[in-house]
Coordinates of C-alpha atoms and ligand atoms in Angstrom, one line a residue:
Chain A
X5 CA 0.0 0.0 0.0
X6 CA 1.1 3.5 -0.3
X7 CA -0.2 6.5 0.7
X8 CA 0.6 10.3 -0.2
X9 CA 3.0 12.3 2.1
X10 CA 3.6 16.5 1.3
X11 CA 5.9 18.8 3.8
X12 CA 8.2 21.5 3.3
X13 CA 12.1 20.5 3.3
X14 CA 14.4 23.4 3.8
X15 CA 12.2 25.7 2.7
X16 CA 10.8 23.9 -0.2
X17 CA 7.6 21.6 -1.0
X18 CA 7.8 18.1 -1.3
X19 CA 4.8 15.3 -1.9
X20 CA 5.9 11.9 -2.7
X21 CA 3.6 8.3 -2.5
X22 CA 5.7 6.1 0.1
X23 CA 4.7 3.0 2.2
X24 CA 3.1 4.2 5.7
X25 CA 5.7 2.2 7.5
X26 CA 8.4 4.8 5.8
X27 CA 10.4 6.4 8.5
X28 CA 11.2 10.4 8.2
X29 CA 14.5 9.4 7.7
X30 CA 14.3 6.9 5.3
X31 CA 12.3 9.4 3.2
X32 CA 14.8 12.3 3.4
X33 CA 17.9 10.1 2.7
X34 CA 16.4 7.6 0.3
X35 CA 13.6 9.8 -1.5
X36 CA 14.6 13.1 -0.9
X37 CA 18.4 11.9 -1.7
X38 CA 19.3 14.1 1.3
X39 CA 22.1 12.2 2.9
X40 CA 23.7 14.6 5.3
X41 CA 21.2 13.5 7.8
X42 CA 22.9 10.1 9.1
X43 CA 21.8 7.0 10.7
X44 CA 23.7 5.6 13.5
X45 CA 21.9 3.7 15.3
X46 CA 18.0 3.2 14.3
X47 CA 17.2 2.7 17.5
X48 CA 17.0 6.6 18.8
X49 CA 19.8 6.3 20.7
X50 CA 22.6 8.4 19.3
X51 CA 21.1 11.6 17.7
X52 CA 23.2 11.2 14.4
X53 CA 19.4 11.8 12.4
X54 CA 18.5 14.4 14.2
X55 CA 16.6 17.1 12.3
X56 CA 14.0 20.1 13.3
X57 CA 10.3 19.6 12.7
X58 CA 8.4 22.5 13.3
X59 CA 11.3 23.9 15.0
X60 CA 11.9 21.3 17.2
X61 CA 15.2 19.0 17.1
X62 CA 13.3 15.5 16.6
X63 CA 15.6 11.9 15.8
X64 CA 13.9 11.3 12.5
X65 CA 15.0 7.6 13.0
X66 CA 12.3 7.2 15.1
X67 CA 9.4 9.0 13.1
X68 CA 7.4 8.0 10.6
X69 CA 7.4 10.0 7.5
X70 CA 3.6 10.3 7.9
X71 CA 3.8 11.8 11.3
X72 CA 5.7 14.8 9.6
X73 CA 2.6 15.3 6.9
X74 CA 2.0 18.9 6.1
X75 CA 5.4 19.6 8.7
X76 CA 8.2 22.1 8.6
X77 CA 11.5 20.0 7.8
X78 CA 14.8 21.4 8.5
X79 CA 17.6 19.2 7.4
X80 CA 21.3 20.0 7.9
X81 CA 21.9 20.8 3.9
X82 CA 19.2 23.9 4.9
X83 CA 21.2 25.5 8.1
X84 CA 23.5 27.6 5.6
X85 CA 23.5 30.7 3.3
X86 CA 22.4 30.0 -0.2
X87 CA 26.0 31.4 -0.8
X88 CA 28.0 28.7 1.1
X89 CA 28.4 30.7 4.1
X90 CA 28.4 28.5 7.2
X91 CA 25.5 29.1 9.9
X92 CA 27.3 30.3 13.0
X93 CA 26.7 27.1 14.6
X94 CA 28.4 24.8 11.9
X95 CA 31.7 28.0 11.6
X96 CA 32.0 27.9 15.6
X97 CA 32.1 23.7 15.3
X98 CA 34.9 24.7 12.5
X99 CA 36.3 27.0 14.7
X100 CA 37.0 25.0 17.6
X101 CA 37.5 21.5 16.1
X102 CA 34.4 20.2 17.3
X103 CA 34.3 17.5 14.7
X104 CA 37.2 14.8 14.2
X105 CA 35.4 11.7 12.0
X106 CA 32.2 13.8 11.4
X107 CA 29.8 11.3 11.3
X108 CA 28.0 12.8 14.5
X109 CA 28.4 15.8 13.3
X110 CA 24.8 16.7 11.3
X111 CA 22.8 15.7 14.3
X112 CA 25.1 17.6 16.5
X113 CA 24.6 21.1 15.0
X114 CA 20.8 20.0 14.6
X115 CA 20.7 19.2 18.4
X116 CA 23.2 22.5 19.1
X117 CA 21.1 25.1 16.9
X118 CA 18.1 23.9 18.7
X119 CA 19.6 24.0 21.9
X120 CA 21.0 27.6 22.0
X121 CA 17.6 29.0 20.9
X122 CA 16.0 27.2 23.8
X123 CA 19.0 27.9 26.2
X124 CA 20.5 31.5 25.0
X125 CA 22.3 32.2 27.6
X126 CA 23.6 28.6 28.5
X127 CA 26.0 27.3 30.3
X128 CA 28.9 23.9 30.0
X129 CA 26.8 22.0 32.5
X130 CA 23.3 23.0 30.6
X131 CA 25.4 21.9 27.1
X132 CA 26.4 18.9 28.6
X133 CA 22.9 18.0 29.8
X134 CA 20.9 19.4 26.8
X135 CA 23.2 16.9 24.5
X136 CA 21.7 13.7 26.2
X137 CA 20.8 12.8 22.8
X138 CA 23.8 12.8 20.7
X139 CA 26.3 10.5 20.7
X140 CA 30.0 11.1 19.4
X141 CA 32.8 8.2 19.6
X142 CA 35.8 10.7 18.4
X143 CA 36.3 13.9 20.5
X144 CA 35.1 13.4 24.0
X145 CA 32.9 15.9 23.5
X146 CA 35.0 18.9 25.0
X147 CA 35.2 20.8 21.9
X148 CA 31.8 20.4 21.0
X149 CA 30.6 21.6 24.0
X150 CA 33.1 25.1 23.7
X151 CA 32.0 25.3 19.7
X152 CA 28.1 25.5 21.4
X153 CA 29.0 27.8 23.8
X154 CA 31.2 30.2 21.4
X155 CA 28.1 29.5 18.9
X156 CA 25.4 31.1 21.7
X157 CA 27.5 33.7 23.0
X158 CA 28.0 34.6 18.7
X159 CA 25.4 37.5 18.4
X160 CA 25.1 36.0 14.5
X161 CA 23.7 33.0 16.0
X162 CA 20.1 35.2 16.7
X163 CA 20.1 36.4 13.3
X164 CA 20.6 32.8 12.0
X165 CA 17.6 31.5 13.5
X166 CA 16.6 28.0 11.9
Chain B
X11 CA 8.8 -3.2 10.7
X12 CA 5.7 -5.0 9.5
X13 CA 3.4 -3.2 6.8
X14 CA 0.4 -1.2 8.2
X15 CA -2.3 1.3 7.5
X16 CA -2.1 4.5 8.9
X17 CA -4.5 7.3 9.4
X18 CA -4.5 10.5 11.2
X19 CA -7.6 11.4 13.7
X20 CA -9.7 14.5 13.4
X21 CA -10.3 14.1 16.8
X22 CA -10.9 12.1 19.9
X23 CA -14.6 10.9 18.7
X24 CA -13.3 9.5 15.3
X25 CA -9.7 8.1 16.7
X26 CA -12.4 6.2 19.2
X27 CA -14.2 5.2 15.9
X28 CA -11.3 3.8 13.7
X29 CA -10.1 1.8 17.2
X30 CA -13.3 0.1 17.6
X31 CA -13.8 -0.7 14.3
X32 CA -10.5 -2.8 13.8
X33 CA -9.6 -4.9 17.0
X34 CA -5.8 -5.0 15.7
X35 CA -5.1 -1.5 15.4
X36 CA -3.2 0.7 17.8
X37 CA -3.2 4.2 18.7
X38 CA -0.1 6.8 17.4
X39 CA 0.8 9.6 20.0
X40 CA 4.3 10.6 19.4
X41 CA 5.9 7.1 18.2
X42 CA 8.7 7.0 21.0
X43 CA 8.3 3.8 22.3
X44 CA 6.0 1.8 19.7
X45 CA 8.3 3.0 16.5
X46 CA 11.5 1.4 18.0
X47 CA 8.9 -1.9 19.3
X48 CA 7.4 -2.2 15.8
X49 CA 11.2 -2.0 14.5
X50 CA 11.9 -4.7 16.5
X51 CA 8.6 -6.8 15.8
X52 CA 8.0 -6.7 19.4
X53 CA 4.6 -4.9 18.1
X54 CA 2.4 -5.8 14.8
X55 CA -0.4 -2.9 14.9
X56 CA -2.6 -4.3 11.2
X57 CA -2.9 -0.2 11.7
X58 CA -2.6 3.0 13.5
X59 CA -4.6 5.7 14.0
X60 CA -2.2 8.9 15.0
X61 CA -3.7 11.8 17.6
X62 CA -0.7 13.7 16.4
X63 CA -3.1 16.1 14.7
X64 CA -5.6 16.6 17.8
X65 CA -4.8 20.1 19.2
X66 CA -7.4 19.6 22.0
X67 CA -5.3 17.1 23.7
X68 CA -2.3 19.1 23.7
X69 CA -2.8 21.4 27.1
X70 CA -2.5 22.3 30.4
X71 CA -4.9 24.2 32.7
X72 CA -5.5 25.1 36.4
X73 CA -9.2 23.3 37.3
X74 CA -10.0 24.6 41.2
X75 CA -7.2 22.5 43.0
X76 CA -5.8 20.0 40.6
X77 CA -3.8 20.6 37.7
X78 CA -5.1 18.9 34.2
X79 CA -2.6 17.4 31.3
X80 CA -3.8 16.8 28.3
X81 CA -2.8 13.2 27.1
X82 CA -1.0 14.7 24.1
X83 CA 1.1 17.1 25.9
X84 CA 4.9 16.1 24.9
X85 CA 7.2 16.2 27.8
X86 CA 9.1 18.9 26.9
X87 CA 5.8 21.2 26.4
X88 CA 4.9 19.7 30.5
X89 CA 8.5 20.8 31.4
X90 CA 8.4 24.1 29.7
X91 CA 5.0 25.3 30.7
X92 CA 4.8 28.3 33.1
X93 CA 0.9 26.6 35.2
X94 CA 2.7 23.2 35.8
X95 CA 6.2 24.9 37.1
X96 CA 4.3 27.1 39.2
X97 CA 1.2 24.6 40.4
X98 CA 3.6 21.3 40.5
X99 CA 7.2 22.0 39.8
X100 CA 8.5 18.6 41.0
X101 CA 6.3 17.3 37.7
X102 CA 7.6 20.0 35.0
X103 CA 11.2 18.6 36.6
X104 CA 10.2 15.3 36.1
X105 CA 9.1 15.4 32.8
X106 CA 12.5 17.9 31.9
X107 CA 14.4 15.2 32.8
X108 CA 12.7 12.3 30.4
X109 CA 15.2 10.8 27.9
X110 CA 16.8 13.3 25.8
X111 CA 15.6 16.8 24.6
X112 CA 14.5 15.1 21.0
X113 CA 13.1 12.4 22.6
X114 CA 10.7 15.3 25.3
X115 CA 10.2 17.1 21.8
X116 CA 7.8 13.8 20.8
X117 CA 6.9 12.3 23.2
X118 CA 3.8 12.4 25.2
X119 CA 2.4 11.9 28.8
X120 CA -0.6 9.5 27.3
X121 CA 1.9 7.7 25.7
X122 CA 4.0 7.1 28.2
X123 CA 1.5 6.0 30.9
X124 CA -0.2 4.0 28.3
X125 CA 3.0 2.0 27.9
X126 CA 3.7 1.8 31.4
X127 CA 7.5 0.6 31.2
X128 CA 8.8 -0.7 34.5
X129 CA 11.5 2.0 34.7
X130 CA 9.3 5.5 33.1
X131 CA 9.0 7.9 35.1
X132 CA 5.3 9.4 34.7
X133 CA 3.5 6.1 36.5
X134 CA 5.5 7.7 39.5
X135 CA 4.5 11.1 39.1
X136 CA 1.1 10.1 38.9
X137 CA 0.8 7.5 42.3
X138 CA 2.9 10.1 44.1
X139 CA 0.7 12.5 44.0
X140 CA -2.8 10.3 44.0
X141 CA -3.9 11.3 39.9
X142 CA -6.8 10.6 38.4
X143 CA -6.4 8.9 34.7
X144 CA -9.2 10.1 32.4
X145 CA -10.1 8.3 29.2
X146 CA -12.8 8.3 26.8
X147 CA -14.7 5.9 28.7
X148 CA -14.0 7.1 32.4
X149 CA -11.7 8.2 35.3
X150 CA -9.1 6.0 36.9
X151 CA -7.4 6.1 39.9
X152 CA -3.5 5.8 39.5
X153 CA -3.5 3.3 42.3
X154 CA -6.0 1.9 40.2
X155 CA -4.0 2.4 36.5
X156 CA -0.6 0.7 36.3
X157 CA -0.7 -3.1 36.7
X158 CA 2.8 -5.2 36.2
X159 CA 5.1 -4.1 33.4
X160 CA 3.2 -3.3 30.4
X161 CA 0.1 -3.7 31.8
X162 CA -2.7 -0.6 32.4
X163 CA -6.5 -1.0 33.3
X164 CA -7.0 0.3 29.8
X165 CA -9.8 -1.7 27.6
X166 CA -9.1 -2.2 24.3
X167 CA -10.0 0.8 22.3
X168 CA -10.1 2.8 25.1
X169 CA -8.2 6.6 24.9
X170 CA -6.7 8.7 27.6
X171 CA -7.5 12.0 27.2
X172 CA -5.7 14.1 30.0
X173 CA -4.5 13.3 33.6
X174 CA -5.7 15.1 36.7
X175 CA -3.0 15.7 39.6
X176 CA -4.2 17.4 42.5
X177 CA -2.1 20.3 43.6
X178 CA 0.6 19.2 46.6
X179 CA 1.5 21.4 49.3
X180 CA 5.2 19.8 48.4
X181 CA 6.6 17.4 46.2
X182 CA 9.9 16.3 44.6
X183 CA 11.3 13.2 42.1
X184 CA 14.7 11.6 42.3
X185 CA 15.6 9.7 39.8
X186 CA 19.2 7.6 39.7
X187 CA 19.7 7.3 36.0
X188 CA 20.4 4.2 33.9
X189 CA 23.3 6.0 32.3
X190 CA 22.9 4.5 29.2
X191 CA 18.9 4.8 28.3
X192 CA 18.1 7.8 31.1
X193 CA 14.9 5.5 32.4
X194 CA 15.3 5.5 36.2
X195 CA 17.5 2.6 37.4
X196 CA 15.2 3.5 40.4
X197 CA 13.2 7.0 40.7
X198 CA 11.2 8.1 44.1
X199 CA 8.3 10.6 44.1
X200 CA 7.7 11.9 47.1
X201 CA 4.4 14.0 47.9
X202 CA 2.5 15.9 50.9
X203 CA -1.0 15.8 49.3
X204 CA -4.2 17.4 50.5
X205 CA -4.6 13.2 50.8
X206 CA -1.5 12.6 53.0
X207 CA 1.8 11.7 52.3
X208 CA 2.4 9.9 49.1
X209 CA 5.7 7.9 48.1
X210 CA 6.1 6.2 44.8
X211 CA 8.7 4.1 43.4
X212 CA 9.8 3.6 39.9
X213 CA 12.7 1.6 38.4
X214 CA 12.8 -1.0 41.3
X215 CA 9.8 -3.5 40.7
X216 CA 8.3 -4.7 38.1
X217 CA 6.0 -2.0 38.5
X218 CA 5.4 1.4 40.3
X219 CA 4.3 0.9 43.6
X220 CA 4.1 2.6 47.2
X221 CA 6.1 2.3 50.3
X222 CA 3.4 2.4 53.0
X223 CA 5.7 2.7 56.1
X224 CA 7.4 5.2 54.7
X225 CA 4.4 7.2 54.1
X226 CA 3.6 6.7 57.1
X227 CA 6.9 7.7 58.8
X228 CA 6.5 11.2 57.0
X229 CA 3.2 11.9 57.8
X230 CA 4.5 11.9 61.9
X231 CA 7.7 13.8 60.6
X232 CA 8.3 14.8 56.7
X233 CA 12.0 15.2 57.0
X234 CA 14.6 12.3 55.5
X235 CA 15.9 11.0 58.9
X236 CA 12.2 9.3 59.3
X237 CA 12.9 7.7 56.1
X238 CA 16.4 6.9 56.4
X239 CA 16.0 3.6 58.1
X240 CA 13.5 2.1 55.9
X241 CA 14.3 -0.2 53.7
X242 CA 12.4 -2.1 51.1
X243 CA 12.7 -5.9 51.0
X244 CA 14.5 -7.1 48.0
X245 CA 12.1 -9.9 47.2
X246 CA 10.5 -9.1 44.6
X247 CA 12.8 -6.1 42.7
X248 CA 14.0 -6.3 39.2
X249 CA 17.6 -7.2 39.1
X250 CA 19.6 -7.6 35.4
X251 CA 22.5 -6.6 34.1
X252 CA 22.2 -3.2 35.5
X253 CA 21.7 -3.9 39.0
X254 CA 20.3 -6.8 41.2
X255 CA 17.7 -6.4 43.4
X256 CA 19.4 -5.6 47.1
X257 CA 21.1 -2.9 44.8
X258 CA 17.8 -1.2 44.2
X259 CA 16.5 -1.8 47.3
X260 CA 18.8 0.1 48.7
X261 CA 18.8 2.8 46.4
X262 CA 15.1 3.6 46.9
X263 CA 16.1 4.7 50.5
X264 CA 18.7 6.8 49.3
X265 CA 16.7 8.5 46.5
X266 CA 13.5 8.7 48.8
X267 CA 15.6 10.4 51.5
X268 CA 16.6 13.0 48.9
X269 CA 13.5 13.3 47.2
X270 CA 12.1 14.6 50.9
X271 CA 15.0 17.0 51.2
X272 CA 14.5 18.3 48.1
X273 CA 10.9 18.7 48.6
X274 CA 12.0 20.6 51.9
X275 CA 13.9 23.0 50.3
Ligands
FAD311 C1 16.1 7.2 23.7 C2 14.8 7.2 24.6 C3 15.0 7.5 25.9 C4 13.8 7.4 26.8 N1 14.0 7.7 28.1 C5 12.9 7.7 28.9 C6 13.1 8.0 30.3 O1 14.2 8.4 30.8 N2 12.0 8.0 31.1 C7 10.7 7.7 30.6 O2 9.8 7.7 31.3 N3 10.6 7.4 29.3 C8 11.6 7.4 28.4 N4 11.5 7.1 27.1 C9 10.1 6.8 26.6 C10 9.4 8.1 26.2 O3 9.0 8.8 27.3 C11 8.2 7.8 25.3 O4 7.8 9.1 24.8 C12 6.9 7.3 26.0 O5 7.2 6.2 26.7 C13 5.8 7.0 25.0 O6 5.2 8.1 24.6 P1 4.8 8.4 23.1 O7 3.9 9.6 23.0 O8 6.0 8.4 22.3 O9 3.9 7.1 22.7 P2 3.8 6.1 21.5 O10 5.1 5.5 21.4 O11 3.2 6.7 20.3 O12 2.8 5.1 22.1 C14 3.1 4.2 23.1 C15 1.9 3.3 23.5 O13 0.9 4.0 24.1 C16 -0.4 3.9 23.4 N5 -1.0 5.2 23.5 C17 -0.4 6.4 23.1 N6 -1.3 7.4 23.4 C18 -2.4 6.9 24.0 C19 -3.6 7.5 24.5 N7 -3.8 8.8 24.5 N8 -4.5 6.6 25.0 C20 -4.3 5.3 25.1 N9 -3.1 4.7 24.6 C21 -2.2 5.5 24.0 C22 0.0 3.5 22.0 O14 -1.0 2.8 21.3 C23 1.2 2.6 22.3 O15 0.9 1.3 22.6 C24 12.5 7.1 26.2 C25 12.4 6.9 24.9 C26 13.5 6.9 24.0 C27 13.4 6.6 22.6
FES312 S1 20.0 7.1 14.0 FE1 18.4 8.1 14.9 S2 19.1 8.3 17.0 FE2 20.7 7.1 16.1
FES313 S1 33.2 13.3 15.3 FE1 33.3 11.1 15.0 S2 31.5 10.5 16.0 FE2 31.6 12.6 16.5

């Protein structure tokens, strides 16, 4: 069986026929051929899918496509300028190495971007609490969590929005 | 993940409908424990019918002296929302504290209670401070609500549609993290209701359940020395690979004994 599924994806809209049992993820990677939103673990566990719906960081491992009918999508490929600039999350990541293999890296500055708008004036121990989600086997975290921090305190980062 | 139908509810009335009508189907709030159990074939729904588009269960509102949840409040809207910090802040901490923030962004309180896992944390908010369950068919006691693990009073093809908790003068949840999942390893609500002096525990037993002599203990004196000697027999606790059962036994004195001085405070 398949039924109809519409939302807007970075901005633009997108209606495709997929099977009900089509996770969000599944249909952005697969359909959408979106792959900068990764899958670590399926099981909701590591954050490595994580996207905004509505403007809310979601792990779209653990949706169903259907759930995000008629739904804001924002995927990591829409946090930049048209130009190539670098949202001021993803420079202050650059900035202060907060990446080594990268794979956690999309659902990092998904979770982050999120975080900083519900958190703006947050602190380490808030960052390290609000990343529950996200998982990263490479930098121990440290540089991630001074790359959020530089990223909130970064008056760009209001402007951003996403 | 099996094939199924899906289909979104206008609203309470015709997500009852499209229950009733197939005996196989299951009910969508936001997918945070039955998306990973239908991955794993644990669940085979033939269909579900998703509440995700029923504003009118998505709220929370003062009613005289209890505070009302609706069942498709997610945890981070609970935990964010300025009537439950103020009315029952022990609960808007509780719920801040599910999981992880994407996780709070989906899921809901119906859900959870609906799914009653042994180690969730909303079937001890709701017997610590004595709610009511209210579903499309009636009203429920908590004490009344969550059975062993997995199990509820809920009929098939009935809905919850909010939760009632009556207004403490004091309460507080202490929850010692599985550090791997965040589900409590063991939690403890503890709560000085217009009812008397409520403790639930989480985590420990293959369900939530009450420590009688402790409640009683605080109602003579609600301070964590009454409580610090009472232990919980180890009988019948969960033990696995995360702890065994004397483990958690004595962990529910020492995270009742904070819950009561944070409620203190
Ligand atoms: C990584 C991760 C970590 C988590 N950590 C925690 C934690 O620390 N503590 C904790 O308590 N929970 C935790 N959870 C579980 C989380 O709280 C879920 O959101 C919750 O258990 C289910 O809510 P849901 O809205 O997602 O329900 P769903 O998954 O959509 O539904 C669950 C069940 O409830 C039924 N149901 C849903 N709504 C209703 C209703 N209104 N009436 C009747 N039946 C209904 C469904 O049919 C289904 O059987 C975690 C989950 C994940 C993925
Ligand atoms: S892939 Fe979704 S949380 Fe790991
Ligand atoms: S940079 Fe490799 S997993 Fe995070």
């Amino acid at each position: 069986m398949a039924v109809k599924v519409s939302m807007t994806v970075n901005g633009k809209s997108v209606s495709h026929e997929v099977e009900e049992r089509t996770l969000l993820v599944s249909y952005i990677r697969e359909t959408l051929r979106m792959t900068g939103t990764h899958v670590g673990c399926d099981t909701a566990q590591c954050g490595a899918c994580t996207i905004h719906m509505n403007g809310r960081a979601v792990k779209s491992c653990n949706i169903l496509a259907m759930q995000a009918e008629g739904a804001s999508i924002t995927t990591i490929e829409g946090v930049a300028n048209a130009d190539g600039t670098l949202h001021p999350m993803q420079a202050a990541f650059k900035e202060h190495h907060g990446l080594q293999c990268g794979f956690c890296t999309p659902g990092m500055v998904m979770s982050a971007i999120d975080l900083v708008k519900n958190f703006p004036d947050t602190t380490e121990q808030q960052i390290r609490e609000q990343l529950d989600g996200n998982l990263c086997r490479c930098t121990g975290y440290h540089n991630i969590v001074k790359a959020i921090k530089a990223a909130a305190a970064d008056p760009a980062s209001a402007k951003a929005g996403v | 993940m099996y094939a199924f139908k899906y289909a979104k509810a206008k609203s309470v009335a015709d997500a009852a409908t499209s229950i009733a009508a197939d005996p196989d189907a299951k009910l969508l709030a936001g997918g945070q424990s039955l998306i990973a159990a239908m991955k794993l074939r644990l669940s085979q729904p033939s269909a579900l019918v998703d509440l995700g588009n029923i504003a009118d269960l998505r709220y929370t509102r003062i009613e005289g002296d209890t505070l009302v949840v609706g069942a498709m409040s997610t945890h981070a809207f609970v935990a964010a929302c300025a009537d439950v910090r103020k009315a029952i802040p022990a609960l808007a901490a509780l719920a801040g504290d599910i999981g992880d923030r994407q996780v709070r962004n989906m899921g809901t309180i119906g859900g959870s209670i609906a799914t009653n896992d042994p180690a969730a944390d909303y079937p001890a908010g709701c017997v610590g401070l004595g709610a009511t369950i209210i579903t499309t068919k009636r009203k429920i006691a908590a004490d009344d609500f969550f059975g062993s693990m997995y199990e509820t009073a809920l009929e098939p093809g009935e809905i919850i549609t909010a939760v009632s908790f009556p207004i403490p003068k004091r309460a507080a949840y202490i929850k010692f993290k599985n550090q791997a999942s965040r589900f409590a390893l063991v939690g403890v609500f503890v709560a000085e209701t217009p009812a008397g002096v409520r403790v639930a525990v989480t985590g420990a037993g293959p369900g939530v359940f009450r420590v009688a002599e402790m409640e009683k203990a605080l109602s003579a004196k609600f301070a964590p020395e009454s409580v610090a000697n009472i232990k919980v027999p180890a009988d019948n606790l969960n033990a696995d690979l995360h702890a065994q059962a004397d483990y958690r036994a004595h962990l529910v004195t020492v995270m009742a004994k904070r819950a009561v001085a944070k409620a203190s405070e």
